[in-house]
Coordinates of C-alpha atoms and ligand atoms in Angstrom, one line a residue:
X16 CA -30.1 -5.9 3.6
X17 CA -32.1 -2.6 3.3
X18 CA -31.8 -1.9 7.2
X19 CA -28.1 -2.4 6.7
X20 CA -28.0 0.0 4.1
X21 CA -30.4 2.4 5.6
X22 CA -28.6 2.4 8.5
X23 CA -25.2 3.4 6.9
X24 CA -27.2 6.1 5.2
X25 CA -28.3 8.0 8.3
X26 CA -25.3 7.9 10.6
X27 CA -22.8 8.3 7.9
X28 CA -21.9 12.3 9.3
X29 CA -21.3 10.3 12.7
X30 CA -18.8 7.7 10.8
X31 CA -17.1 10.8 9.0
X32 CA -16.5 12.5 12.5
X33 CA -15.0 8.7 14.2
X34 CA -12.8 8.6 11.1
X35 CA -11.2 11.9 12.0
X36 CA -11.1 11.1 15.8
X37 CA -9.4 8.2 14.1
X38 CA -7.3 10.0 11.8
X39 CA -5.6 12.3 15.0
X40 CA -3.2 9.9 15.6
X41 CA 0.1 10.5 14.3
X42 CA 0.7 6.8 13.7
X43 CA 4.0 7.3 11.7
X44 CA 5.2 3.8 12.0
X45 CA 8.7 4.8 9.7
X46 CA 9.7 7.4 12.9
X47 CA 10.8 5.7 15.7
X48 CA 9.4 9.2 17.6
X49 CA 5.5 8.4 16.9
X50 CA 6.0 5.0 19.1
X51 CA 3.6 6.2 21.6
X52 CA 1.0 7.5 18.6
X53 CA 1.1 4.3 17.2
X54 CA -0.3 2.8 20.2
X55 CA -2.7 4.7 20.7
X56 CA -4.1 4.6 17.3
X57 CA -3.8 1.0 17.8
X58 CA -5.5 1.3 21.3
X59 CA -8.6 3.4 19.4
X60 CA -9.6 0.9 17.3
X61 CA -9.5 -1.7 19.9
X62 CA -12.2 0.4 22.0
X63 CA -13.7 1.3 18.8
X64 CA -14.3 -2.7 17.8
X65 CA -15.5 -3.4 21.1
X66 CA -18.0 -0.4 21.0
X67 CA -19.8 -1.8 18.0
X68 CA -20.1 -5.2 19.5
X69 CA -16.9 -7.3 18.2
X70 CA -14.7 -9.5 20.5
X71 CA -11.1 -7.3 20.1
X72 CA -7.5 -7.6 21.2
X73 CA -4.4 -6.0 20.7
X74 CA -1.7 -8.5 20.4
X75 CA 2.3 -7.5 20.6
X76 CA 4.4 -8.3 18.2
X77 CA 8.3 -8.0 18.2
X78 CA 7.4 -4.2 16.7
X79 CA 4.2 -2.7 16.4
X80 CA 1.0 -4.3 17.8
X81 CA -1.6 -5.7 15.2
X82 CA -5.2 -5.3 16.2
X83 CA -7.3 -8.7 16.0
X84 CA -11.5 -8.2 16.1
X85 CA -14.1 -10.9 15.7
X86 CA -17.6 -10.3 14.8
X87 CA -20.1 -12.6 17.8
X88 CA -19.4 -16.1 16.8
X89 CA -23.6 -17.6 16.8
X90 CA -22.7 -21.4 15.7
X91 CA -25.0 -23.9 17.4
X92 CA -22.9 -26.8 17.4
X93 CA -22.9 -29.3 14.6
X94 CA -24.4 -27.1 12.6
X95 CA -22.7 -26.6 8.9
X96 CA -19.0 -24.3 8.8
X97 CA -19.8 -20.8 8.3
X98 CA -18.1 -19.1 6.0
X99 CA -15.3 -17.0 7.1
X100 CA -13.5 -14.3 6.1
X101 CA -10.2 -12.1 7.6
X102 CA -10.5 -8.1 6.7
X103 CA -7.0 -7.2 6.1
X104 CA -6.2 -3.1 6.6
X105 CA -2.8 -1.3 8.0
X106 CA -3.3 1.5 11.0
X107 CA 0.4 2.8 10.3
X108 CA 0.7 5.5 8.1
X109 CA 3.6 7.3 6.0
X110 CA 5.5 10.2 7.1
X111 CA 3.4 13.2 6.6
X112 CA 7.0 15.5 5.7
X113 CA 7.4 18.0 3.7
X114 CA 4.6 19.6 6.4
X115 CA 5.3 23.2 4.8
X116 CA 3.5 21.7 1.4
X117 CA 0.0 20.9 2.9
X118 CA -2.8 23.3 3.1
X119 CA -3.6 22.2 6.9
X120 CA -1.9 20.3 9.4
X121 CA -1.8 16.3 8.1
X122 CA -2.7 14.9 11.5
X123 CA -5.9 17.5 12.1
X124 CA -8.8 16.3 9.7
X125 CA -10.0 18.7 7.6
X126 CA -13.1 18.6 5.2
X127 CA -13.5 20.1 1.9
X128 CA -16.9 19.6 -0.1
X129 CA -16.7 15.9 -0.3
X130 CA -13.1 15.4 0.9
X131 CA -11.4 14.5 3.5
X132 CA -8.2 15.8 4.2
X133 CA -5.2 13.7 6.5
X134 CA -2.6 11.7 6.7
X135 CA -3.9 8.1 6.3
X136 CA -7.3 9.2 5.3
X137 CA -7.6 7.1 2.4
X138 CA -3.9 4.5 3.3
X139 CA -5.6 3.2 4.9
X140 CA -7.7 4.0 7.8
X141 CA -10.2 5.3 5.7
X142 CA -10.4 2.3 3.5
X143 CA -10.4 -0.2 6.5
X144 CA -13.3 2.0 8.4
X145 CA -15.6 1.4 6.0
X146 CA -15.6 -2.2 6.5
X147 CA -15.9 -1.7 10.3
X148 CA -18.8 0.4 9.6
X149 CA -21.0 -1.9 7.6
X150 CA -19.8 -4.7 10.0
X151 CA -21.9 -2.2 12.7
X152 CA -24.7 -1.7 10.8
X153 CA -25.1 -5.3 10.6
X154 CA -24.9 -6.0 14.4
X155 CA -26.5 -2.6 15.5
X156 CA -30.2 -3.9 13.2
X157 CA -29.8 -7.3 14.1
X158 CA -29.4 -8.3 10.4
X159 CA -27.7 -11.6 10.7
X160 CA -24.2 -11.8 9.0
X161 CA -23.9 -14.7 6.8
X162 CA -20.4 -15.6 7.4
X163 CA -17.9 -14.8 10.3
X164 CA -15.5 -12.4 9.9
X165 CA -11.7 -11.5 11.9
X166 CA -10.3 -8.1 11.1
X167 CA -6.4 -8.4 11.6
X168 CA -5.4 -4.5 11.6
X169 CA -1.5 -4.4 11.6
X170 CA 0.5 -1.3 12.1
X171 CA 3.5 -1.9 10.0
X172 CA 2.7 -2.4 6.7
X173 CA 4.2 1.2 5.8
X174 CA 7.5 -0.2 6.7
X175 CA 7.1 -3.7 5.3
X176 CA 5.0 -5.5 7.3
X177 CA 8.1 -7.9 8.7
X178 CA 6.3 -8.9 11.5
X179 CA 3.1 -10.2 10.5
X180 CA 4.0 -13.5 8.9
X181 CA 5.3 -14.7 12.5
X182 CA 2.1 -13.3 13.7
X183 CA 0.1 -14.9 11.5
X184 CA 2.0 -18.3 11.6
X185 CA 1.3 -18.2 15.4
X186 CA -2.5 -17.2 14.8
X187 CA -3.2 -19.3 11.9
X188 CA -5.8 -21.5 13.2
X189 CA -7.7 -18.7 14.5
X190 CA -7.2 -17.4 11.2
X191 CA -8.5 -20.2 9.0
X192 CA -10.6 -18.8 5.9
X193 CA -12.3 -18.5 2.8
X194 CA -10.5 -15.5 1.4
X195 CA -8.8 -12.3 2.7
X196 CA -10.9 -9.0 1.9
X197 CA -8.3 -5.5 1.5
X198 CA -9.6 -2.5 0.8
X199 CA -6.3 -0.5 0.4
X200 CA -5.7 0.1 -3.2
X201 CA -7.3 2.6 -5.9
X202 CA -10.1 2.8 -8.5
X203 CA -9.7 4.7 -11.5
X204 CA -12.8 6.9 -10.9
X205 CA -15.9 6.6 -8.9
X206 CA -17.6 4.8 -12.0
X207 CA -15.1 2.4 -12.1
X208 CA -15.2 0.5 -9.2
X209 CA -12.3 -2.7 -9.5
X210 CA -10.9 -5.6 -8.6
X211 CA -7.3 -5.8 -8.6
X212 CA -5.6 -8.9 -9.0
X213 CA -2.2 -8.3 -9.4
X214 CA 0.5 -5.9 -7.6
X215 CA 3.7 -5.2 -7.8
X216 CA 6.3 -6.7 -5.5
X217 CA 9.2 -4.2 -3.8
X218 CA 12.9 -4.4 -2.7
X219 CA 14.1 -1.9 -0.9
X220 CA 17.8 -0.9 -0.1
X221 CA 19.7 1.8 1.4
X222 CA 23.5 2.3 -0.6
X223 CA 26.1 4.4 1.3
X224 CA 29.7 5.3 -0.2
X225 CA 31.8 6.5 1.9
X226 CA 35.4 8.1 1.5
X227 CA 37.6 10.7 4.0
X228 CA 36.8 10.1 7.3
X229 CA 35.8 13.8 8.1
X230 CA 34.1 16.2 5.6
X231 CA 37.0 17.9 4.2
X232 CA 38.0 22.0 2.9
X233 CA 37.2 21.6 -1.0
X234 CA 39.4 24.0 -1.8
X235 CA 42.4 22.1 0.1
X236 CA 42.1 18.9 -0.2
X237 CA 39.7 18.6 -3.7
X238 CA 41.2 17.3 -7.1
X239 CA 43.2 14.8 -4.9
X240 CA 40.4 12.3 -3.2
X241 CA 36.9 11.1 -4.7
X242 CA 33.9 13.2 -3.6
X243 CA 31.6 10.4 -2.4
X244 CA 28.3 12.7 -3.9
X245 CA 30.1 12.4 -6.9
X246 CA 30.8 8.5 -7.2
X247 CA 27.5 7.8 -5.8
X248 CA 25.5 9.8 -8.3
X249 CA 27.8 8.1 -11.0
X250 CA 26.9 4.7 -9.7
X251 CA 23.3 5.3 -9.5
X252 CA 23.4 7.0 -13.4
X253 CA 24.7 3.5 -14.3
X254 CA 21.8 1.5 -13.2
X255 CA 19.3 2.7 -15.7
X256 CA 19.7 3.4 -19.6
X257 CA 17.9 6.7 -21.0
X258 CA 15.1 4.2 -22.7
X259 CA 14.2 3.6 -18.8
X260 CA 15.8 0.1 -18.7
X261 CA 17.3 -1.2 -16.0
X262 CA 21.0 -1.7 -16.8
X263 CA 22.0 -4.6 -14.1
X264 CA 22.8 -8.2 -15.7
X265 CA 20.0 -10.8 -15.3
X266 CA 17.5 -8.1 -13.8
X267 CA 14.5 -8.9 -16.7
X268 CA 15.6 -12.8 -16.7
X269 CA 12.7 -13.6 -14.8
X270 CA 10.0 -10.9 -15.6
X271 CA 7.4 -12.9 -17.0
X272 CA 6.5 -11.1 -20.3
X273 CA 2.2 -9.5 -20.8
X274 CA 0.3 -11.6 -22.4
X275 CA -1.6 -9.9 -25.6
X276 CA -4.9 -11.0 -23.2
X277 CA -3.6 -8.8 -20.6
X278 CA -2.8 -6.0 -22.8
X279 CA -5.6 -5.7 -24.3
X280 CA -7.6 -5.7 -20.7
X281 CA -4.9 -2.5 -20.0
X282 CA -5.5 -1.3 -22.3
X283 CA -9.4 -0.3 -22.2
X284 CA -8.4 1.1 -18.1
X285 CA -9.5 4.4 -18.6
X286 CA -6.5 6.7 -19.3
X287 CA -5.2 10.1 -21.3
X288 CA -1.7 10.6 -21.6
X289 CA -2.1 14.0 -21.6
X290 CA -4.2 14.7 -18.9
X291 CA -2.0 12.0 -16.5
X292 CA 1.3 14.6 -17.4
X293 CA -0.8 17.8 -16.5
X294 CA -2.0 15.8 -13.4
X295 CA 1.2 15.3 -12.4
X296 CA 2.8 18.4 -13.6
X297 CA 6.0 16.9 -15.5
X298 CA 7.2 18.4 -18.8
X299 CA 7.0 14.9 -20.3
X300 CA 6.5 12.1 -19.3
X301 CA 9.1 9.0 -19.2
X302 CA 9.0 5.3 -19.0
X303 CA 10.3 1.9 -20.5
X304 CA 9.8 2.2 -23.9
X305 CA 7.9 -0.3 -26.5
X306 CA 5.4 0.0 -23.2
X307 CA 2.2 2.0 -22.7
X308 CA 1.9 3.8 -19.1
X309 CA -0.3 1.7 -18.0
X310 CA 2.2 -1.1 -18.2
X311 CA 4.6 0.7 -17.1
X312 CA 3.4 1.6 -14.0
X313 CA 1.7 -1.5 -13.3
X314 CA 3.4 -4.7 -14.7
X315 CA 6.8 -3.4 -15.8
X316 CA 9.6 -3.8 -12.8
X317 CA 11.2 -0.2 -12.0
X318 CA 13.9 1.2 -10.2
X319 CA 13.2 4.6 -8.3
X320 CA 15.9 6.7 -6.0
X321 CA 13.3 7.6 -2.9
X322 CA 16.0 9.4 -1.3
X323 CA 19.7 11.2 -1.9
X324 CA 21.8 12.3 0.9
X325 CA 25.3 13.6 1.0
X326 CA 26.6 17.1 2.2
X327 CA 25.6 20.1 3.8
X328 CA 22.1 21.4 2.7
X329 CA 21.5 24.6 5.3
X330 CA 21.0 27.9 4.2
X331 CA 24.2 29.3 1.9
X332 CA 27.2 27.4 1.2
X333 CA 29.5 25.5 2.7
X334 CA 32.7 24.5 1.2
X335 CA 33.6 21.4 1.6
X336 CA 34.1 17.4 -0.4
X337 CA 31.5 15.6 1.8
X338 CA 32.8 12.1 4.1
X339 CA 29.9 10.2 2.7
X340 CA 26.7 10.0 0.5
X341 CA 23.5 7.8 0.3
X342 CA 20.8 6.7 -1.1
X343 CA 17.3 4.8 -0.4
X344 CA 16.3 2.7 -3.4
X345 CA 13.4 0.8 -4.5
X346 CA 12.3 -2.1 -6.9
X347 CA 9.1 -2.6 -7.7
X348 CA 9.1 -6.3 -8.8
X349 CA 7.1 -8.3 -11.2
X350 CA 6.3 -11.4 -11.2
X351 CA 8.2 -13.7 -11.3
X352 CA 10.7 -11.9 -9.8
X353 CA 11.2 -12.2 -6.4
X354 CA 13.3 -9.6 -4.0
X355 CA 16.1 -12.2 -2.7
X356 CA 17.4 -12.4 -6.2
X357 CA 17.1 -8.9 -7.3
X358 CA 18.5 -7.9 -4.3
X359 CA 21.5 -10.2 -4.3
X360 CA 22.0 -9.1 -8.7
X361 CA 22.0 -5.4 -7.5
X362 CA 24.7 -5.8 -4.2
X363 CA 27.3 -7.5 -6.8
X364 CA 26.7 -5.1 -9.7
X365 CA 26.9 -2.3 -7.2
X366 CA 29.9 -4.1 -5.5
X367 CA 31.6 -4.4 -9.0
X368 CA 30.9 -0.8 -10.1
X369 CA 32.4 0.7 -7.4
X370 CA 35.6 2.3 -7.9
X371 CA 38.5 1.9 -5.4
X372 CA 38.3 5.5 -4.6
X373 CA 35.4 4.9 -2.1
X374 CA 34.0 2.4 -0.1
X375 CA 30.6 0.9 -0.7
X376 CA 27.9 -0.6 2.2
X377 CA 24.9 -1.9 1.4
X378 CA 22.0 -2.2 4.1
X379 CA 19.2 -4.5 3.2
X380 CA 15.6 -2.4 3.4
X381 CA 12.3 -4.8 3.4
X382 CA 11.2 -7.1 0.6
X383 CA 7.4 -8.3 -1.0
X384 CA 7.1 -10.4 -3.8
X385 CA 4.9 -9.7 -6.6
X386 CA 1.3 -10.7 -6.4
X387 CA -0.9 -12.1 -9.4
X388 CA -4.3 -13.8 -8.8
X389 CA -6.7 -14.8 -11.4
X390 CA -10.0 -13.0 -11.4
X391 CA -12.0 -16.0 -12.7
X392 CA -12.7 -17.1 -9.4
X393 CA -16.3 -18.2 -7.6
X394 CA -14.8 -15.3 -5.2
X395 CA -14.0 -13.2 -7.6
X396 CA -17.2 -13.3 -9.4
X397 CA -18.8 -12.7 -6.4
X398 CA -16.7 -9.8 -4.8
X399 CA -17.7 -8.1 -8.8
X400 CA -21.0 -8.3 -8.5
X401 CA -21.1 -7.1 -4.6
X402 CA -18.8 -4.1 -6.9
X403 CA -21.8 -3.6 -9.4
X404 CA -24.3 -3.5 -7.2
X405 CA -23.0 -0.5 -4.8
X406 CA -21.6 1.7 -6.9
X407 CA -24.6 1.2 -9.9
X408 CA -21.5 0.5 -12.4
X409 CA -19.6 -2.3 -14.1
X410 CA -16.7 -3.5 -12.5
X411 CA -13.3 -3.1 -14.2
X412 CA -10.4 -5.8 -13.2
X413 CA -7.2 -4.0 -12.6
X414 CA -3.2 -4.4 -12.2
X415 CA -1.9 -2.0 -10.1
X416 CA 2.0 -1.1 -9.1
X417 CA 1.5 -0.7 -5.6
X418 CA 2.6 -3.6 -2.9
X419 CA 1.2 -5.1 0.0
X420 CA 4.0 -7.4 0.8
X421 CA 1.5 -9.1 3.1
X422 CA -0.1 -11.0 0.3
X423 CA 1.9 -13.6 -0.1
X424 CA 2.2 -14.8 3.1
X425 CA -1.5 -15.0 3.0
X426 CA -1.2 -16.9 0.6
X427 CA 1.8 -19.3 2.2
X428 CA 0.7 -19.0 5.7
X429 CA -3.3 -19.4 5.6
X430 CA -3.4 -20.7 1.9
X431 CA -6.1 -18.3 0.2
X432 CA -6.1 -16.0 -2.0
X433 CA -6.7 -11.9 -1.6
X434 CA -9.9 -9.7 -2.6
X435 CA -8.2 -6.8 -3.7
X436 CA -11.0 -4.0 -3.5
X437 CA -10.0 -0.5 -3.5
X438 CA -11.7 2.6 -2.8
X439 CA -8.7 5.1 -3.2
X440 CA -9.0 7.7 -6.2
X441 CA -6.1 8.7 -8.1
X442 CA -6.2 12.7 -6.9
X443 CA -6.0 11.1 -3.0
X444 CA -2.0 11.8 -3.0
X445 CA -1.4 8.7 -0.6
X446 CA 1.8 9.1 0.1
X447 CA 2.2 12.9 -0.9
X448 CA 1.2 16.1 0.6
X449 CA -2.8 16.6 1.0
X450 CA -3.4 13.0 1.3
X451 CA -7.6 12.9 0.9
X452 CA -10.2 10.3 0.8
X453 CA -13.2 10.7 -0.6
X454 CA -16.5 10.8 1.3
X455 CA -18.2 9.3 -1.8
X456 CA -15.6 6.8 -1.8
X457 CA -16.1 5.7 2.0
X458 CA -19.7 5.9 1.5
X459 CA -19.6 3.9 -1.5
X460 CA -17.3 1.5 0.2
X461 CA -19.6 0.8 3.2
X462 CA -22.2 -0.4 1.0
X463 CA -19.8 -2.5 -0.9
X464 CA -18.9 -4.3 2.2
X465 CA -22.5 -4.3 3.4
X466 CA -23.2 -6.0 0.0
X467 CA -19.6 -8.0 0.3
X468 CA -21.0 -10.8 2.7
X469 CA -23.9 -12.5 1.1
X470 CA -22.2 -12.7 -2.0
X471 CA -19.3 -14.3 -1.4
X472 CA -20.6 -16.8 1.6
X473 CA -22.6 -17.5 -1.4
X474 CA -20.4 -19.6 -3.3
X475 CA -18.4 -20.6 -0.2
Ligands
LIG25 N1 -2.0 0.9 -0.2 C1 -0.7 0.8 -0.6 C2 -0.4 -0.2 -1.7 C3 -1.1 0.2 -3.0 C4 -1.2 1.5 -3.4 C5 -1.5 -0.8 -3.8 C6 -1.8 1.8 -4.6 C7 -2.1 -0.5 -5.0 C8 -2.2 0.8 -5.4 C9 0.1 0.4 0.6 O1 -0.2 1.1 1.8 C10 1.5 0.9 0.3 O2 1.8 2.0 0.2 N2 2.5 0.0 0.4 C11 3.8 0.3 0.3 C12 4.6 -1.0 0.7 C13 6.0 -0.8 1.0 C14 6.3 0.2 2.0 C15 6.6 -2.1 1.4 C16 4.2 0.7 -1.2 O3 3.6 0.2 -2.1 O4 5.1 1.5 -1.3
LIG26 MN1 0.7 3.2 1.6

């Protein structure tokens, strides 16, 4: 192992400056207008793979192509099953808009003491790079890896990901395996290094209302037809009460409630109210109530607005009662609740709010379910103590309120359960302006997966 480690050591400035070759593409799989980018971020790792030695593909999909690699396969025949694992990781990334708000360009790397600024740095490509990296230093001392491994890199999971089940469904005796290793969710602090084993599932869905069939003079026509702005932002005001419950019949019916076990564990995450308001700049801050904000925002289901559209919004003012307005919604789900159902409870309430004044359309967005493992495992064990020994700290086990919708197609599909470790810090902004990843976080997370291996084909 100390080659391994050694070797991550020394040619860690070369990994930082792959990561930002890495990090150039614009691979913005929401906008149809980074197609091309995608690709070639896509293409990249493909080359990159093969460069350090792994057997790599790019396979089509009905959308975005997901990249497969496996390391040299060594088994004399009859010889006992190895152990194998599949490295999970996304290549997509989120819009990088509002560009004015970011101190450099998203999609030109920039470092800063010991971060590392871009979009995707640390969701995910950051994250996922890590694991590529210790996979090299294996290979590149001839240290023998103790299991096999098949990195499935898809480039859609910013957008929900709804073409890797059918991918993996088609791939899934290649994909036979022990467990699924993620690195794409967060860690309190460097000296908490986690396992997560639950997430939050999502449903997403886009409401329009819609009433004149032109955008009208306001001064002509208003006072005698509905302003669609208006009855949408009525609507929306109805779907959640001012103790930050969700106000649509049967919504909680199958939230299964926290155990005091599980509180408790939440409760000793390291956390300050005070200093998570300042970090976030709000005057106060707001949640369910009877619920701490670590439940909140982890195992409580939620309903945010992601988007509101309706009108003119150019420079001065324009008079007028606008044809239509809209909005992007978003669910995160708990378990057991599953985004069919919340989805179909939220089109009739919607449906039966809606005055005749306007018409309503919903468009279905993309769906995960809720994801809750239990951390007891052989695999689990294992995957902590790989944790403790890397980062010199006790693990912590974490929920988080995140989704990777993926997870439970894993779990259908291939039948094994996710190792959720994350190497994202709270301050990265994933999704936000000045998106970051941490140098002590990748390097951190290179000798976590070096250490990975061993462990669990341990106990496999
Ligand atoms: N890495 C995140 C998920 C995540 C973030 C899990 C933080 C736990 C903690 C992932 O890339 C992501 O952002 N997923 C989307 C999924 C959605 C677009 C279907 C999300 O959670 O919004
Ligand atoms: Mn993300």
């Amino acid at each position: 192992m100390q080659p391994v480690l050694t070797y991550l050591q020394e040619n860690e400035p070369r990994f930082v400056r792959e990561l930002c070759d890495y990090l150039r593409f614009p691979s913005v799989s929401a906008q149809s207008s980074h197609r091309t980018d995608v690709e070639a971020a896509a293409r990249w790792l493909v080359d990159h793979f093969q460069s350090i030695g792994l057997h790599a593909r790019l396979c089509p999909t009905k959308g975005n192509p997901v990249v497969v690699a496996q390391t040299p396969r060594t088994q004399s025949a009859g010889a006992r099953r190895r152990p194998h694992f599949v490295v999970y990781g996304h290549y997509d990334v989120q819009p990088a808009e509002p560009f004015d708000l970011w101190k450099s360009p998203p999609f030109e790397p920039r470092i800063d003491g010991r971060s590392l600024f871009a979009r995707g740095a640390c969701d995910n490509k950051g994250q996922h790079i890590a694991h590529l990296n210790a996979v090299e230093a294996y290979l590149k001392t001839n240290t023998e890896l103790p299991c096999d491994l098949t990195f499935v890199i898809e480039g859609e999971e910013e957008v929900g990901s709804e073409n890797l089940a059918a991918f993996l469904k088609a791939n899934h005796a290649e994909l036979r395996c022990d467990a699924v290793v993620i690195s794409d969710t967060g860690i309190p602090d460097l000296n908490h290094p986690a396992l997560t084993y639950a997430l939050r599932g999502i449903c997403a869905l886009e409401v329009k209302v819609s009433g004149p069939s032109r955008d009208l003079h306001s001064g002509i026509y208003g006072g005698s037809v509905d302003n669609p702005a208006m009855a949408l932002c009525q609507l929306l005001a109805r779907l959640r009460d001012k103790n930050g419950r969700i106000n649509i019949p049967g919504f909680y019916n199958d939230v299964l409630a926290l155990s005091k076990y599980e509180r408790k564990q939440l409760s000793r995450i390291p956390h300050n109210d005070a200093v998570y308001r300042k970090f976030l700049g709000v005057p106060r801050l707001f949640g369910e109530r009877s619920y701490t904000t670590m439940e909140q925002r982890t195992a409580r289901p939620t309903l945010e607005i992601n988007g509101l559209t309706s009108g003119y919004q150019g420079e001065g003012s324009k008079t007028i009662i606008p044809a239509w307005a809209s909005a992007k919604l978003t669910f995160r789900l708990v378990p057991n609740q599953t985004p069919q159902r919340i989805h179909k409870l939220v089109a009739r309430h919607l449906k039966r709010l809606c005055p005749p004044t306007v018409r309503l359309t919903i468009e279905g967005g993309h769906g995960g379910e809720p994801y809750l493992v239990s951390p007891t495992s052989p695999l689990a064990q294992s995957a902590l103590r790989a944790l403790k020994a890397a980062f010199g700290r006790e693990p912590i086990l974490l929920r988080e309120g995140g989704s990777i919708p993926i997870l439970t197609d894993f779990k259908r599909i291939l039948a094994v359960d996710a190792l959720l470790l994350g190497l994202a810090l709270p301050d990265d902004n994933a999704h936000s302006p000045n998106e970051k990843f941490s140098l002590d976080a990748f390097a951190k997370g290179m000798r976590m997966s070096a250490m990975l291996w061993p462990e669990l084909a341990a106990v496999c």
